[in-house]
PDB file of C-alpha atoms in Angstrom:
ATOM      1  CA  MET A  12      10.570 -19.874  10.158  1.00 37.00           C
ATOM      2  CA  LEU A  13      11.160 -17.696   7.081  1.00 44.00           C
ATOM      3  CA  LYS A  14       8.879 -19.847   4.951  1.00 54.00           C
ATOM      4  CA  ASN A  15       6.049 -19.586   7.463  1.00 74.00           C
ATOM      5  CA  GLY A  16       6.501 -15.859   7.971  1.00 87.00           C
ATOM      6  CA  LYS A  17       7.362 -14.712   4.453  1.00 93.00           C
ATOM      7  CA  PHE A  18       4.338 -12.445   4.022  1.00 94.00           C
ATOM      8  CA  THR A  19       4.869 -10.978   7.480  1.00 94.00           C
ATOM      9  CA  ILE A  20       8.434 -10.049   6.555  1.00 95.00           C
ATOM     10  CA  LEU A  21       7.419  -8.763   3.112  1.00 96.00           C
ATOM     11  CA  PHE A  22       4.498  -6.684   4.416  1.00 97.00           C
ATOM     12  CA  ILE A  23       6.394  -5.109   7.306  1.00 97.00           C
ATOM     13  CA  SER A  24       9.375  -4.390   5.048  1.00 97.00           C
ATOM     14  CA  TRP A  25       7.099  -2.843   2.415  1.00 98.00           C
ATOM     15  CA  MET A  26       5.362  -0.622   4.972  1.00 98.00           C
ATOM     16  CA  VAL A  27       8.699   0.533   6.412  1.00 98.00           C
ATOM     17  CA  PHE A  28       9.860   1.290   2.856  1.00 97.00           C
ATOM     18  CA  VAL A  29       6.656   3.252   2.076  1.00 97.00           C
ATOM     19  CA  THR A  30       6.831   5.157   5.364  1.00 97.00           C
ATOM     20  CA  ILE A  31      10.479   6.128   4.944  1.00 95.00           C
ATOM     21  CA  LEU A  32       9.983   7.263   1.349  1.00 93.00           C
ATOM     22  CA  SER A  33       6.819   9.142   2.276  1.00 94.00           C
ATOM     23  CA  LEU A  34       8.301  11.059   5.193  1.00 94.00           C
ATOM     24  CA  SER A  35      11.929  11.532   4.112  1.00 90.00           C
ATOM     25  CA  PRO A  36      13.085  14.631   2.277  1.00 84.00           C
ATOM     26  CA  LEU A  37      13.495  14.001  -1.434  1.00 70.00           C
ATOM     27  CA  SER A  38      16.169  16.617  -2.020  1.00 65.00           C
ATOM     28  CA  GLY A  39      18.452  14.153  -3.841  1.00 58.00           C
ATOM     29  CA  LEU A  40      15.785  13.247  -6.393  1.00 53.00           C
ATOM     30  CA  GLY A  41      15.490  16.674  -7.970  1.00 52.00           C
ATOM     31  CA  ASN A  42      17.697  15.774 -10.932  1.00 52.00           C
ATOM     32  CA  VAL A  43      15.894  12.476 -11.487  1.00 51.00           C
ATOM     33  CA  THR A  44      12.466  14.115 -11.621  1.00 50.00           C
ATOM     34  CA  ARG A  45      13.718  16.699 -14.114  1.00 55.00           C
ATOM     35  CA  THR A  46      15.240  13.972 -16.309  1.00 64.00           C
ATOM     36  CA  ILE A  47      12.147  11.757 -16.257  1.00 68.00           C
ATOM     37  CA  ASN A  48       9.412  14.160 -17.243  1.00 72.00           C
ATOM     38  CA  ILE A  49       6.235  12.097 -16.900  1.00 76.00           C
ATOM     39  CA  PRO A  50       3.249  14.158 -15.752  1.00 77.00           C
ATOM     40  CA  HIS A  51       1.790  13.022 -12.426  1.00 82.00           C
ATOM     41  CA  ILE A  52       4.250  10.135 -12.024  1.00 88.00           C
ATOM     42  CA  ASP A  53       4.040  10.676  -8.264  1.00 90.00           C
ATOM     43  CA  LYS A  54       0.369   9.638  -8.344  1.00 95.00           C
ATOM     44  CA  PHE A  55       1.357   6.372 -10.022  1.00 95.00           C
ATOM     45  CA  VAL A  56       3.950   5.835  -7.269  1.00 95.00           C
ATOM     46  CA  HIS A  57       1.313   6.458  -4.580  1.00 97.00           C
ATOM     47  CA  PHE A  58      -1.066   4.070  -6.358  1.00 98.00           C
ATOM     48  CA  THR A  59       1.644   1.387  -6.502  1.00 98.00           C
ATOM     49  CA  PHE A  60       2.619   1.784  -2.834  1.00 98.00           C
ATOM     50  CA  TYR A  61      -0.907   1.117  -1.617  1.00 98.00           C
ATOM     51  CA  PHE A  62      -1.813  -1.438  -4.280  1.00 98.00           C
ATOM     52  CA  VAL A  63       1.107  -3.604  -3.168  1.00 98.00           C
ATOM     53  CA  ALA A  64       0.453  -2.868   0.529  1.00 98.00           C
ATOM     54  CA  THR A  65      -3.137  -4.094   0.280  1.00 98.00           C
ATOM     55  CA  ILE A  66      -2.177  -7.314  -1.486  1.00 96.00           C
ATOM     56  CA  LEU A  67       0.807  -8.109   0.752  1.00 97.00           C
ATOM     57  CA  GLY A  68      -1.179  -7.068   3.812  1.00 97.00           C
ATOM     58  CA  SER A  69      -4.016  -9.430   2.953  1.00 95.00           C
ATOM     59  CA  PHE A  70      -1.645 -12.390   2.813  1.00 93.00           C
ATOM     60  CA  PHE A  71       0.177 -11.150   5.922  1.00 95.00           C
ATOM     61  CA  LEU A  72      -3.077 -10.981   7.886  1.00 93.00           C
ATOM     62  CA  ARG A  73      -4.075 -14.448   6.733  1.00 90.00           C
ATOM     63  CA  GLU A  74      -0.628 -15.777   7.644  1.00 90.00           C
ATOM     64  CA  PHE A  75      -0.677 -13.940  10.986  1.00 88.00           C
ATOM     65  CA  LYS A  76      -4.069 -15.446  11.854  1.00 86.00           C
ATOM     66  CA  LYS A  77      -2.717 -18.881  10.860  1.00 83.00           C
ATOM     67  CA  ASN A  78      -5.193 -19.244   7.961  1.00 76.00           C
ATOM     68  CA  LYS A  79      -8.183 -18.853  10.305  1.00 83.00           C
ATOM     69  CA  ILE A  80      -9.354 -15.879   8.265  1.00 86.00           C
ATOM     70  CA  ASP A  81     -10.367 -16.173   4.633  1.00 88.00           C
ATOM     71  CA  ILE A  82      -8.518 -14.104   2.059  1.00 87.00           C
ATOM     72  CA  ILE A  83     -11.572 -11.926   1.281  1.00 88.00           C
ATOM     73  CA  SER A  84     -12.039 -10.941   4.938  1.00 92.00           C
ATOM     74  CA  ALA A  85      -8.321 -10.237   5.175  1.00 93.00           C
ATOM     75  CA  SER A  86      -8.424  -8.085   2.040  1.00 94.00           C
ATOM     76  CA  ASN A  87     -11.429  -6.140   3.372  1.00 95.00           C
ATOM     77  CA  LYS A  88      -9.514  -5.338   6.550  1.00 96.00           C
ATOM     78  CA  MET A  89      -6.358  -4.456   4.623  1.00 97.00           C
ATOM     79  CA  PHE A  90      -8.263  -2.164   2.277  1.00 98.00           C
ATOM     80  CA  PHE A  91      -9.557  -0.220   5.277  1.00 98.00           C
ATOM     81  CA  PHE A  92      -6.090  -0.216   6.872  1.00 98.00           C
ATOM     82  CA  SER A  93      -4.397   0.981   3.670  1.00 98.00           C
ATOM     83  CA  VAL A  94      -6.827   3.855   3.157  1.00 98.00           C
ATOM     84  CA  CYS A  95      -6.433   4.959   6.784  1.00 98.00           C
ATOM     85  CA  TYR A  96      -2.656   4.607   6.649  1.00 98.00           C
ATOM     86  CA  GLY A  97      -2.509   6.641   3.443  1.00 98.00           C
ATOM     87  CA  MET A  98      -4.536   9.380   5.110  1.00 98.00           C
ATOM     88  CA  ILE A  99      -2.303   9.367   8.189  1.00 97.00           C
ATOM     89  CA  ILE A 100       0.847   9.602   6.048  1.00 97.00           C
ATOM     90  CA  GLU A 101      -0.562  12.614   4.178  1.00 97.00           C
ATOM     91  CA  VAL A 102      -1.457  14.309   7.482  1.00 96.00           C
ATOM     92  CA  PHE A 103       2.045  13.582   8.804  1.00 95.00           C
ATOM     93  CA  GLN A 104       3.573  15.063   5.649  1.00 94.00           C
ATOM     94  CA  TYR A 105       1.477  18.181   6.126  1.00 93.00           C
ATOM     95  CA  CYS A 106       2.137  18.586   9.863  1.00 93.00           C
ATOM     96  CA  PHE A 107       5.584  17.168  10.555  1.00 90.00           C
ATOM     97  CA  THR A 108       7.826  17.488   7.496  1.00 88.00           C
ATOM     98  CA  ALA A 109       9.604  20.630   6.362  1.00 85.00           C
ATOM     99  CA  ASN A 110       9.971  19.994   2.645  1.00 84.00           C
ATOM    100  CA  ARG A 111       7.110  17.550   2.001  1.00 85.00           C
ATOM    101  CA  HIS A 112       3.457  18.453   1.907  1.00 87.00           C
ATOM    102  CA  GLY A 113       0.275  16.509   2.362  1.00 91.00           C
ATOM    103  CA  ASP A 114      -1.809  16.380  -0.787  1.00 93.00           C
ATOM    104  CA  PHE A 115      -5.459  15.400  -1.103  1.00 96.00           C
ATOM    105  CA  PHE A 116      -4.805  13.971  -4.575  1.00 96.00           C
ATOM    106  CA  ASP A 117      -1.994  11.808  -3.179  1.00 96.00           C
ATOM    107  CA  PHE A 118      -4.533  10.471  -0.682  1.00 97.00           C
ATOM    108  CA  ILE A 119      -6.924   9.747  -3.566  1.00 98.00           C
ATOM    109  CA  ALA A 120      -4.140   7.927  -5.459  1.00 98.00           C
ATOM    110  CA  ASN A 121      -3.326   5.950  -2.281  1.00 98.00           C
ATOM    111  CA  SER A 122      -6.988   4.981  -1.891  1.00 98.00           C
ATOM    112  CA  ILE A 123      -7.420   3.996  -5.539  1.00 98.00           C
ATOM    113  CA  GLY A 124      -4.290   1.829  -5.278  1.00 98.00           C
ATOM    114  CA  ALA A 125      -5.752   0.151  -2.185  1.00 98.00           C
ATOM    115  CA  LEU A 126      -9.059  -0.326  -4.014  1.00 98.00           C
ATOM    116  CA  PHE A 127      -7.366  -1.986  -6.979  1.00 98.00           C
ATOM    117  CA  GLY A 128      -5.349  -4.211  -4.619  1.00 97.00           C
ATOM    118  CA  TRP A 129      -8.599  -5.228  -2.944  1.00 97.00           C
ATOM    119  CA  LEU A 130     -10.175  -5.923  -6.345  1.00 96.00           C
ATOM    120  CA  VAL A 131      -7.230  -8.122  -7.364  1.00 95.00           C
ATOM    121  CA  ILE A 132      -7.627 -10.191  -4.201  1.00 94.00           C
ATOM    122  CA  LYS A 133     -11.403 -10.296  -4.468  1.00 92.00           C
ATOM    123  CA  TYR A 134     -11.677 -11.294  -8.116  1.00 89.00           C
ATOM    124  CA  LEU A 135      -8.451 -12.905  -9.258  1.00 84.00           C
ATOM    125  CA  ILE A 136      -7.067 -14.649  -6.211  1.00 80.00           C
ATOM    126  CA  SER A 137     -10.401 -15.690  -4.679  1.00 69.00           C
ATOM    127  CA  ASN A 138     -11.426 -17.212  -8.039  1.00 73.00           C
ATOM    128  CA  GLN A 139      -8.191 -19.223  -8.150  1.00 72.00           C
ATOM    129  CA  VAL A 140      -8.712 -20.444  -4.584  1.00 61.00           C
ATOM    130  CA  ALA A 141     -12.337 -21.401  -5.350  1.00 61.00           C
ATOM    131  CA  GLN A 142     -11.279 -23.405  -8.429  1.00 65.00           C
ATOM    132  CA  LYS A 143      -8.875 -25.600  -6.445  1.00 60.00           C
TER     133      LYS A 143
END
């Protein structure tokens, strides 16, 4: 069961992780962010969240559909999902959290991460599948 559902477990776990980190207060990380002084590191984190989500989600969708969907179609759907999800998370941060705020540039970083995840699937993984 685990072998057949590994991408389902990974994708759902990743999205729960992203959602919790995106909507939870980060009051305990104040000292860490002062110690690690890298400008705009949060944008890299947003990029990474949605880059990984798009890749894992593409394999999840393919696994969920029992390989009846090709990886490119799955990645197209996951790109759209990731961009929409990133937008929803930013709106939720703006509307429903006390010490977090929605940021248009976070949404852009989310979307660029999803785009790069889509590009990885489209160019790297689809080329490997075609060569087999």
